[in-house]
PDB file of C-alpha atoms in Angstrom:
ATOM      1  CA  MET A   1       0.000   0.000   0.000  1.00 91.00           C
ATOM      2  CA  GLU A   2       1.381   3.411  -0.977  1.00 93.00           C
ATOM      3  CA  TRP A   3       1.812   6.233   1.544  1.00 94.00           C
ATOM      4  CA  GLU A   4      -1.132   8.322   0.317  1.00 93.00           C
ATOM      5  CA  SER A   5      -3.481   5.318   0.267  1.00 93.00           C
ATOM      6  CA  PHE A   6      -2.326   4.320   3.737  1.00 94.00           C
ATOM      7  CA  GLN A   7      -3.123   7.784   5.100  1.00 94.00           C
ATOM      8  CA  GLU A   8      -6.574   7.812   3.526  1.00 94.00           C
ATOM      9  CA  GLU A   9      -7.432   4.299   4.724  1.00 94.00           C
ATOM     10  CA  ALA A  10      -6.189   4.997   8.250  1.00 94.00           C
ATOM     11  CA  HIS A  11      -8.365   8.092   8.596  1.00 93.00           C
ATOM     12  CA  ARG A  12     -11.334   6.349   6.983  1.00 92.00           C
ATOM     13  CA  ILE A  13     -11.182   3.475   9.483  1.00 90.00           C
ATOM     14  CA  TYR A  14     -10.640   5.907  12.360  1.00 88.00           C
ATOM     15  CA  GLU A  15     -13.730   7.937  11.423  1.00 89.00           C
ATOM     16  CA  GLU A  16     -15.819   4.742  11.236  1.00 86.00           C
ATOM     17  CA  ILE A  17     -15.149   4.003  14.913  1.00 82.00           C
ATOM     18  CA  PRO A  18     -18.052   5.396  17.031  1.00 80.00           C
ATOM     19  CA  SER A  19     -17.260   8.829  18.438  1.00 82.00           C
ATOM     20  CA  GLU A  20     -17.783   7.745  22.065  1.00 75.00           C
ATOM     21  CA  TYR A  21     -14.775   5.438  21.737  1.00 76.00           C
ATOM     22  CA  ARG A  22     -12.677   8.325  20.401  1.00 79.00           C
ATOM     23  CA  GLU A  23     -13.540  10.756  23.161  1.00 79.00           C
ATOM     24  CA  GLY A  24     -10.395  12.291  24.582  1.00 79.00           C
ATOM     25  CA  ILE A  25      -8.317  11.516  21.488  1.00 83.00           C
ATOM     26  CA  ASP A  26      -6.796  14.765  20.246  1.00 83.00           C
ATOM     27  CA  ALA A  27      -5.455  13.445  16.960  1.00 86.00           C
ATOM     28  CA  LEU A  28      -4.610  10.499  14.753  1.00 91.00           C
ATOM     29  CA  ALA A  29      -1.011  10.988  13.635  1.00 91.00           C
ATOM     30  CA  VAL A  30       0.135   8.950  10.636  1.00 94.00           C
ATOM     31  CA  ARG A  31       3.931   8.871  10.498  1.00 93.00           C
ATOM     32  CA  ARG A  32       6.151   7.812   7.595  1.00 93.00           C
ATOM     33  CA  GLU A  33       8.925   6.244   9.650  1.00 91.00           C
ATOM     34  CA  ALA A  34       9.281   2.702  10.954  1.00 89.00           C
ATOM     35  CA  LEU A  35       9.546   2.044  14.688  1.00 83.00           C
ATOM     36  CA  PRO A  36      11.762  -1.038  15.103  1.00 78.00           C
ATOM     37  CA  HIS A  37      12.003  -2.994  18.326  1.00 65.00           C
ATOM     38  CA  PRO A  38      15.069  -1.865  20.298  1.00 51.00           C
ATOM     39  CA  THR A  39      16.537  -5.370  20.607  1.00 51.00           C
ATOM     40  CA  HIS A  40      14.562  -7.880  18.501  1.00 63.00           C
ATOM     41  CA  ARG A  41      15.175  -8.238  14.771  1.00 71.00           C
ATOM     42  CA  ASP A  42      12.176  -8.099  12.383  1.00 78.00           C
ATOM     43  CA  ILE A  43       9.846  -6.819  15.125  1.00 77.00           C
ATOM     44  CA  TYR A  44       8.210  -3.443  14.515  1.00 83.00           C
ATOM     45  CA  THR A  45       5.760  -1.323  16.476  1.00 82.00           C
ATOM     46  CA  LEU A  46       2.772  -0.508  14.268  1.00 89.00           C
ATOM     47  CA  GLY A  47       1.100   2.015  16.553  1.00 88.00           C
ATOM     48  CA  MET A  48       1.359   3.841  19.853  1.00 84.00           C
ATOM     49  CA  CYS A  49      -1.052   5.651  22.167  1.00 81.00           C
ATOM     50  CA  TYR A  50       0.643   8.670  23.712  1.00 81.00           C
ATOM     51  CA  THR A  51      -1.372   9.672  26.781  1.00 73.00           C
ATOM     52  CA  GLU A  52      -1.019  12.595  29.176  1.00 70.00           C
ATOM     53  CA  ALA A  53      -3.109  12.934  32.323  1.00 56.00           C
ATOM     54  CA  TYR A  54      -3.727  16.370  33.829  1.00 50.00           C
ATOM     55  CA  PRO A  55      -4.020  16.738  37.627  1.00 45.00           C
ATOM     56  CA  SER A  56      -7.641  16.623  38.680  1.00 42.00           C
ATOM     57  CA  GLY A  57      -9.907  14.874  41.099  1.00 46.00           C
ATOM     58  CA  PHE A  58     -12.059  13.890  38.118  1.00 45.00           C
ATOM     59  CA  GLU A  59     -10.975  11.125  35.777  1.00 49.00           C
ATOM     60  CA  GLY A  60     -12.317  11.539  32.263  1.00 48.00           C
ATOM     61  CA  PRO A  61     -11.584  12.694  28.709  1.00 46.00           C
ATOM     62  CA  GLU A  62     -11.213  16.280  29.946  1.00 54.00           C
ATOM     63  CA  THR A  63      -8.187  15.312  32.059  1.00 58.00           C
ATOM     64  CA  THR A  64      -6.777  12.380  30.050  1.00 69.00           C
ATOM     65  CA  ARG A  65      -5.796  13.275  26.500  1.00 78.00           C
ATOM     66  CA  SER A  66      -4.184  10.990  23.937  1.00 82.00           C
ATOM     67  CA  VAL A  67      -2.707  11.026  20.467  1.00 85.00           C
ATOM     68  CA  VAL A  68      -2.796   7.775  18.492  1.00 88.00           C
ATOM     69  CA  ALA A  69       0.160   7.343  16.131  1.00 89.00           C
ATOM     70  CA  LEU A  70       0.479   4.875  13.253  1.00 93.00           C
ATOM     71  CA  TYR A  71       3.878   4.090  11.724  1.00 93.00           C
ATOM     72  CA  TYR A  72       3.618   3.507   7.983  1.00 95.00           C
ATOM     73  CA  GLY A  73       7.235   2.396   7.756  1.00 93.00           C
ATOM     74  CA  SER A  74       6.578  -0.428  10.242  1.00 92.00           C
ATOM     75  CA  PHE A  75       3.612  -1.677   8.194  1.00 94.00           C
ATOM     76  CA  GLN A  76       5.794  -1.513   5.084  1.00 94.00           C
ATOM     77  CA  ARG A  77       8.642  -3.496   6.679  1.00 92.00           C
ATOM     78  CA  LEU A  78       6.287  -6.236   7.873  1.00 92.00           C
ATOM     79  CA  ALA A  79       4.630  -6.393   4.449  1.00 93.00           C
ATOM     80  CA  GLU A  80       8.064  -6.978   2.923  1.00 93.00           C
ATOM     81  CA  LEU A  81       8.619  -9.880   5.348  1.00 90.00           C
ATOM     82  CA  ASP A  82       5.156 -11.416   4.823  1.00 89.00           C
ATOM     83  CA  PRO A  83       3.696 -11.676   1.289  1.00 88.00           C
ATOM     84  CA  ASP A  84       0.243 -12.339   2.817  1.00 89.00           C
ATOM     85  CA  PHE A  85       0.328  -9.234   5.018  1.00 90.00           C
ATOM     86  CA  ASP A  86      -3.217  -7.867   5.460  1.00 91.00           C
ATOM     87  CA  TRP A  87      -2.883  -4.076   5.398  1.00 93.00           C
ATOM     88  CA  ASP A  88      -6.558  -3.338   6.135  1.00 90.00           C
ATOM     89  CA  GLY A  89      -6.833  -5.974   8.845  1.00 88.00           C
ATOM     90  CA  GLU A  90      -3.653  -4.823  10.577  1.00 90.00           C
ATOM     91  CA  LEU A  91      -4.746  -1.187  10.367  1.00 92.00           C
ATOM     92  CA  TRP A  92      -8.034  -2.009  12.074  1.00 88.00           C
ATOM     93  CA  GLU A  93      -6.355  -4.217  14.696  1.00 86.00           C
ATOM     94  CA  THR A  94      -3.721  -1.576  15.483  1.00 89.00           C
ATOM     95  CA  LEU A  95      -6.193   1.312  15.737  1.00 88.00           C
ATOM     96  CA  THR A  96      -8.586  -0.539  18.018  1.00 84.00           C
ATOM     97  CA  HIS A  97      -5.674  -1.809  20.132  1.00 83.00           C
ATOM     98  CA  GLU A  98      -4.388   1.733  20.725  1.00 85.00           C
ATOM     99  CA  LEU A  99      -7.886   3.113  21.347  1.00 83.00           C
ATOM    100  CA  ARG A 100      -8.364   0.441  23.984  1.00 79.00           C
ATOM    101  CA  HIS A 101      -5.190   1.717  25.662  1.00 74.00           C
ATOM    102  CA  HIS A 102      -6.771   5.176  25.838  1.00 73.00           C
ATOM    103  CA  LEU A 103     -10.113   3.907  27.156  1.00 72.00           C
ATOM    104  CA  GLU A 104      -8.420   1.899  29.875  1.00 69.00           C
ATOM    105  CA  TRP A 105      -6.354   4.931  30.841  1.00 66.00           C
ATOM    106  CA  LEU A 106      -9.670   6.764  31.268  1.00 65.00           C
ATOM    107  CA  ALA A 107     -10.813   3.970  33.566  1.00 59.00           C
ATOM    108  CA  ASN A 108      -7.427   4.061  35.311  1.00 57.00           C
ATOM    109  CA  GLU A 109      -7.154   0.370  34.497  1.00 54.00           C
ATOM    110  CA  ASP A 110      -4.720  -0.296  31.672  1.00 51.00           C
ATOM    111  CA  GLN A 111      -5.124  -4.063  31.286  1.00 53.00           C
ATOM    112  CA  LEU A 112      -3.287  -3.995  27.976  1.00 55.00           C
ATOM    113  CA  GLU A 113      -0.060  -3.340  29.859  1.00 67.00           C
ATOM    114  CA  GLY A 114      -0.233  -7.010  30.864  1.00 75.00           C
ATOM    115  CA  VAL A 115      -0.727  -8.123  27.255  1.00 74.00           C
ATOM    116  CA  ASP A 116       2.166  -5.936  26.107  1.00 79.00           C
ATOM    117  CA  TYR A 117       4.351  -7.436  28.839  1.00 84.00           C
ATOM    118  CA  ALA A 118       3.380 -10.954  27.754  1.00 87.00           C
ATOM    119  CA  MET A 119       4.225 -10.130  24.121  1.00 85.00           C
ATOM    120  CA  GLU A 120       7.599  -8.675  25.112  1.00 86.00           C
ATOM    121  CA  GLU A 121       8.491 -11.780  27.145  1.00 89.00           C
ATOM    122  CA  GLY A 122       7.295 -13.952  24.249  1.00 88.00           C
ATOM    123  CA  PHE A 123       9.739 -12.137  21.944  1.00 87.00           C
ATOM    124  CA  LYS A 124      12.541 -12.815  24.441  1.00 88.00           C
ATOM    125  CA  ARG A 125      11.636 -16.494  24.478  1.00 91.00           C
ATOM    126  CA  ALA A 126      11.622 -16.629  20.666  1.00 87.00           C
ATOM    127  CA  GLU A 127      15.078 -15.043  20.569  1.00 86.00           C
ATOM    128  CA  GLY A 128      16.519 -17.514  23.088  1.00 88.00           C
ATOM    129  CA  GLU A 129      16.897 -14.874  25.813  1.00 87.00           C
ATOM    130  CA  LEU A 130      15.990 -15.160  29.474  1.00 88.00           C
ATOM    131  CA  PHE A 131      12.239 -14.721  29.916  1.00 88.00           C
ATOM    132  CA  ASP A 132       9.513 -14.941  32.531  1.00 89.00           C
ATOM    133  CA  PRO A 133       8.202 -18.544  32.230  1.00 91.00           C
ATOM    134  CA  TRP A 134       4.738 -17.451  33.357  1.00 89.00           C
ATOM    135  CA  TYR A 135       4.540 -14.475  30.964  1.00 92.00           C
ATOM    136  CA  TYR A 136       1.402 -15.804  29.276  1.00 92.00           C
ATOM    137  CA  GLN A 137      -0.545 -15.380  32.532  1.00 90.00           C
ATOM    138  CA  SER A 138      -0.336 -11.613  31.958  1.00 86.00           C
ATOM    139  CA  GLY A 139      -2.417 -12.059  28.804  1.00 83.00           C
ATOM    140  CA  ASP A 140      -6.199 -12.168  28.577  1.00 79.00           C
ATOM    141  CA  PRO A 141      -7.727 -14.906  30.786  1.00 82.00           C
ATOM    142  CA  MET A 142     -10.311 -16.737  28.654  1.00 78.00           C
ATOM    143  CA  ALA A 143     -11.303 -19.471  31.139  1.00 78.00           C
ATOM    144  CA  GLU A 144      -9.810 -21.307  34.094  1.00 82.00           C
ATOM    145  CA  GLY A 145      -6.210 -22.065  33.089  1.00 88.00           C
ATOM    146  CA  VAL A 146      -6.666 -20.661  29.556  1.00 89.00           C
ATOM    147  CA  TYR A 147      -4.899 -17.471  28.453  1.00 89.00           C
ATOM    148  CA  ARG A 148      -4.670 -15.582  25.172  1.00 84.00           C
ATOM    149  CA  VAL A 149      -1.783 -13.374  24.078  1.00 85.00           C
ATOM    150  CA  GLU A 150      -2.883 -11.656  20.866  1.00 77.00           C
ATOM    151  CA  TYR A 151      -3.801 -14.631  18.614  1.00 77.00           C
ATOM    152  CA  ASP A 152      -1.977 -17.314  20.620  1.00 87.00           C
ATOM    153  CA  TYR A 153      -3.566 -19.527  23.279  1.00 89.00           C
ATOM    154  CA  TYR A 154      -1.998 -21.209  26.316  1.00 94.00           C
ATOM    155  CA  LEU A 155      -3.658 -24.077  28.195  1.00 94.00           C
ATOM    156  CA  GLU A 156      -2.238 -24.817  31.635  1.00 94.00           C
ATOM    157  CA  GLN A 157      -2.153 -28.248  33.228  1.00 95.00           C
ATOM    158  CA  GLU A 158      -0.574 -29.040  36.583  1.00 93.00           C
ATOM    159  CA  TRP A 159       0.856 -32.542  37.024  1.00 94.00           C
ATOM    160  CA  ARG A 160       2.217 -34.568  39.903  1.00 92.00           C
ATOM    161  CA  GLU A 161       5.373 -36.378  38.860  1.00 91.00           C
ATOM    162  CA  GLU A 162       3.976 -39.841  39.549  1.00 93.00           C
ATOM    163  CA  ASP A 163       0.777 -39.145  37.582  1.00 95.00           C
ATOM    164  CA  PHE A 164       2.749 -37.767  34.664  1.00 96.00           C
ATOM    165  CA  ALA A 165       5.063 -40.801  34.610  1.00 94.00           C
ATOM    166  CA  ALA A 166       2.054 -43.152  34.567  1.00 96.00           C
ATOM    167  CA  ALA A 167       0.220 -41.320  31.778  1.00 95.00           C
ATOM    168  CA  ARG A 168       0.447 -42.507  28.182  1.00 93.00           C
ATOM    169  CA  GLU A 169      -1.066 -39.370  26.724  1.00 95.00           C
ATOM    170  CA  ILE A 170      -2.052 -35.830  27.665  1.00 96.00           C
ATOM    171  CA  THR A 171      -5.691 -34.978  27.035  1.00 95.00           C
ATOM    172  CA  PHE A 172      -7.248 -31.542  26.785  1.00 94.00           C
ATOM    173  CA  ARG A 173     -10.438 -29.899  25.557  1.00 88.00           C
ATOM    174  CA  TRP A 174     -10.506 -27.386  22.722  1.00 86.00           C
ATOM    175  CA  HIS A 175     -13.574 -25.796  21.104  1.00 75.00           C
ATOM    176  CA  GLY A 176     -15.851 -28.311  22.798  1.00 72.00           C
ATOM    177  CA  GLY A 177     -13.937 -31.382  21.614  1.00 82.00           C
ATOM    178  CA  GLU A 178     -11.515 -33.671  23.406  1.00 90.00           C
ATOM    179  CA  TRP A 179      -7.992 -34.048  22.076  1.00 93.00           C
ATOM    180  CA  ALA A 180      -4.836 -35.899  23.075  1.00 96.00           C
ATOM    181  CA  ILE A 181      -1.107 -35.755  22.447  1.00 96.00           C
ATOM    182  CA  PRO A 182       1.573 -38.310  23.339  1.00 96.00           C
ATOM    183  CA  ARG A 183       3.049 -37.696  26.769  1.00 96.00           C
ATOM    184  CA  PRO A 184       6.441 -35.970  26.490  1.00 96.00           C
ATOM    185  CA  ASP A 185       9.369 -37.918  27.903  1.00 95.00           C
ATOM    186  CA  THR A 186      10.138 -35.303  30.557  1.00 95.00           C
ATOM    187  CA  LEU A 187       7.840 -33.075  32.596  1.00 93.00           C
ATOM    188  CA  GLY A 188      10.207 -30.323  33.717  1.00 91.00           C
ATOM    189  CA  ASP A 189       8.981 -27.443  35.865  1.00 91.00           C
ATOM    190  CA  VAL A 190       7.392 -25.558  32.952  1.00 93.00           C
ATOM    191  CA  HIS A 191       7.036 -27.468  29.690  1.00 95.00           C
ATOM    192  CA  PHE A 192       5.661 -25.641  26.640  1.00 97.00           C
ATOM    193  CA  VAL A 193       4.193 -28.046  24.076  1.00 97.00           C
ATOM    194  CA  TRP A 194       3.396 -26.574  20.656  1.00 96.00           C
ATOM    195  CA  VAL A 195       0.232 -28.385  19.576  1.00 96.00           C
ATOM    196  CA  HIS A 196      -0.410 -28.999  15.881  1.00 95.00           C
ATOM    197  CA  GLY A 197      -3.498 -30.421  14.215  1.00 93.00           C
ATOM    198  CA  VAL A 198      -6.164 -28.245  15.870  1.00 89.00           C
ATOM    199  CA  ASP A 199      -7.833 -25.143  14.457  1.00 83.00           C
ATOM    200  CA  VAL A 200      -6.534 -22.025  16.208  1.00 81.00           C
ATOM    201  CA  GLY A 201      -7.223 -19.527  13.423  1.00 72.00           C
ATOM    202  CA  PRO A 202      -4.205 -17.287  12.769  1.00 73.00           C
ATOM    203  CA  GLY A 203      -2.543 -18.132  16.096  1.00 80.00           C
ATOM    204  CA  THR A 204      -0.964 -21.075  17.852  1.00 90.00           C
ATOM    205  CA  LEU A 205      -1.933 -23.361  20.726  1.00 93.00           C
ATOM    206  CA  GLN A 206       0.492 -24.367  23.463  1.00 96.00           C
ATOM    207  CA  LEU A 207      -0.086 -26.680  26.352  1.00 96.00           C
ATOM    208  CA  VAL A 208       1.832 -25.508  29.409  1.00 96.00           C
ATOM    209  CA  LEU A 209       2.594 -28.490  31.631  1.00 96.00           C
ATOM    210  CA  LEU A 210       3.473 -27.412  35.168  1.00 93.00           C
ATOM    211  CA  ARG A 211       5.087 -29.612  37.781  1.00 90.00           C
ATOM    212  CA  GLU A 212       3.182 -29.637  41.062  1.00 84.00           C
ATOM    213  CA  LYS A 213       5.666 -28.791  43.790  1.00 65.00           C
ATOM    214  CA  SER A 214       5.664 -28.892  47.535  1.00 44.00           C
ATOM    215  CA  LEU A 215       6.543 -25.714  49.404  1.00 40.00           C
ATOM    216  CA  ARG A 216       9.678 -27.405  50.765  1.00 42.00           C
ATOM    217  CA  LYS A 217      10.981 -28.181  47.257  1.00 51.00           C
ATOM    218  CA  ALA A 218      10.241 -24.670  46.037  1.00 47.00           C
ATOM    219  CA  VAL A 219      12.072 -23.048  48.983  1.00 42.00           C
ATOM    220  CA  SER A 220      15.024 -25.436  48.602  1.00 46.00           C
ATOM    221  CA  ARG A 221      15.359 -24.639  44.912  1.00 49.00           C
ATOM    222  CA  PHE A 222      15.198 -20.895  45.628  1.00 43.00           C
ATOM    223  CA  PHE A 223      18.034 -21.000  48.178  1.00 44.00           C
ATOM    224  CA  GLN A 224      20.136 -23.103  45.824  1.00 49.00           C
ATOM    225  CA  GLY A 225      19.877 -20.307  43.280  1.00 50.00           C
ATOM    226  CA  ARG A 226      18.264 -22.577  40.704  1.00 56.00           C
ATOM    227  CA  GLY A 227      15.598 -21.331  38.347  1.00 66.00           C
ATOM    228  CA  PRO A 228      12.776 -23.493  36.995  1.00 79.00           C
ATOM    229  CA  GLU A 229      13.580 -26.263  34.528  1.00 87.00           C
ATOM    230  CA  LEU A 230      12.108 -25.018  31.223  1.00 92.00           C
ATOM    231  CA  LEU A 231      11.342 -27.409  28.376  1.00 94.00           C
ATOM    232  CA  GLU A 232       9.789 -27.032  24.952  1.00 95.00           C
ATOM    233  CA  SER A 233       8.499 -29.624  22.478  1.00 97.00           C
ATOM    234  CA  GLU A 234       5.975 -30.183  19.689  1.00 96.00           C
ATOM    235  CA  ALA A 235       3.172 -32.694  19.285  1.00 96.00           C
ATOM    236  CA  GLU A 236       0.424 -33.596  16.841  1.00 96.00           C
ATOM    237  CA  ALA A 237      -3.032 -33.665  18.435  1.00 94.00           C
ATOM    238  CA  ARG A 238      -5.524 -36.447  17.759  1.00 91.00           C
ATOM    239  CA  HIS A 239      -8.845 -37.436  19.194  1.00 85.00           C
ATOM    240  CA  PRO A 240      -8.312 -39.869  22.109  1.00 73.00           C
ATOM    241  CA  ARG A 241     -10.101 -42.693  20.298  1.00 63.00           C
ATOM    242  CA  GLN A 242      -7.336 -42.664  17.675  1.00 56.00           C
ATOM    243  CA  ALA A 243      -4.205 -44.653  18.307  1.00 47.00           C
ATOM    244  CA  ILE A 244      -1.285 -42.674  19.729  1.00 49.00           C
ATOM    245  CA  GLY A 245       2.145 -44.144  19.531  1.00 49.00           C
TER     246      GLY A 245
END
């Protein structure tokens, strides 16, 4: 998409958003430059919500003002990396994401900070850097033990070592159906299993297998200066009635 078309489409989408959701937004700024991630290659920030709160005992659009910025260069860089890049879809997603930042600032409850933190830690994990093993819990809770970070889903399961060793497969429910994967050889403290073969739309599904620990073991590990044992594997999901082996 060319620069002029990008500007026009951005403002068109912005104007289509109901005015009550844009209250307190002073401007939509469309910038030419790219905003690369400070440490991660091929990661770009598409938009930002710059918010300033003015001292007042009243919280509202009169005291919390924002400017939403879109970075055309970032969209362009990502389009070069992905031939299937959806300009219109990403524009809509980015605008609504930044508007939600503003609305949650108005409510003094910026829940997206947790999602942004989870995404940042996910980037660290992808780059092989040290990361918070429970980063996904800062995402959006969808159900008990189910979290979403953007398009990706994480399903938690806690296992006792003896139960895990006795199991032949790991079962889980997804979209109302029951699925199973072969049991990994090792449990670890936090074991991320990339699950293939289920419909997750544009995202991914990971089972997060957690070792159930006693307080004594946890304290002992802490004083020994040892972090959690982190593992990662992949598995193809099947319905339990199908043979696994």
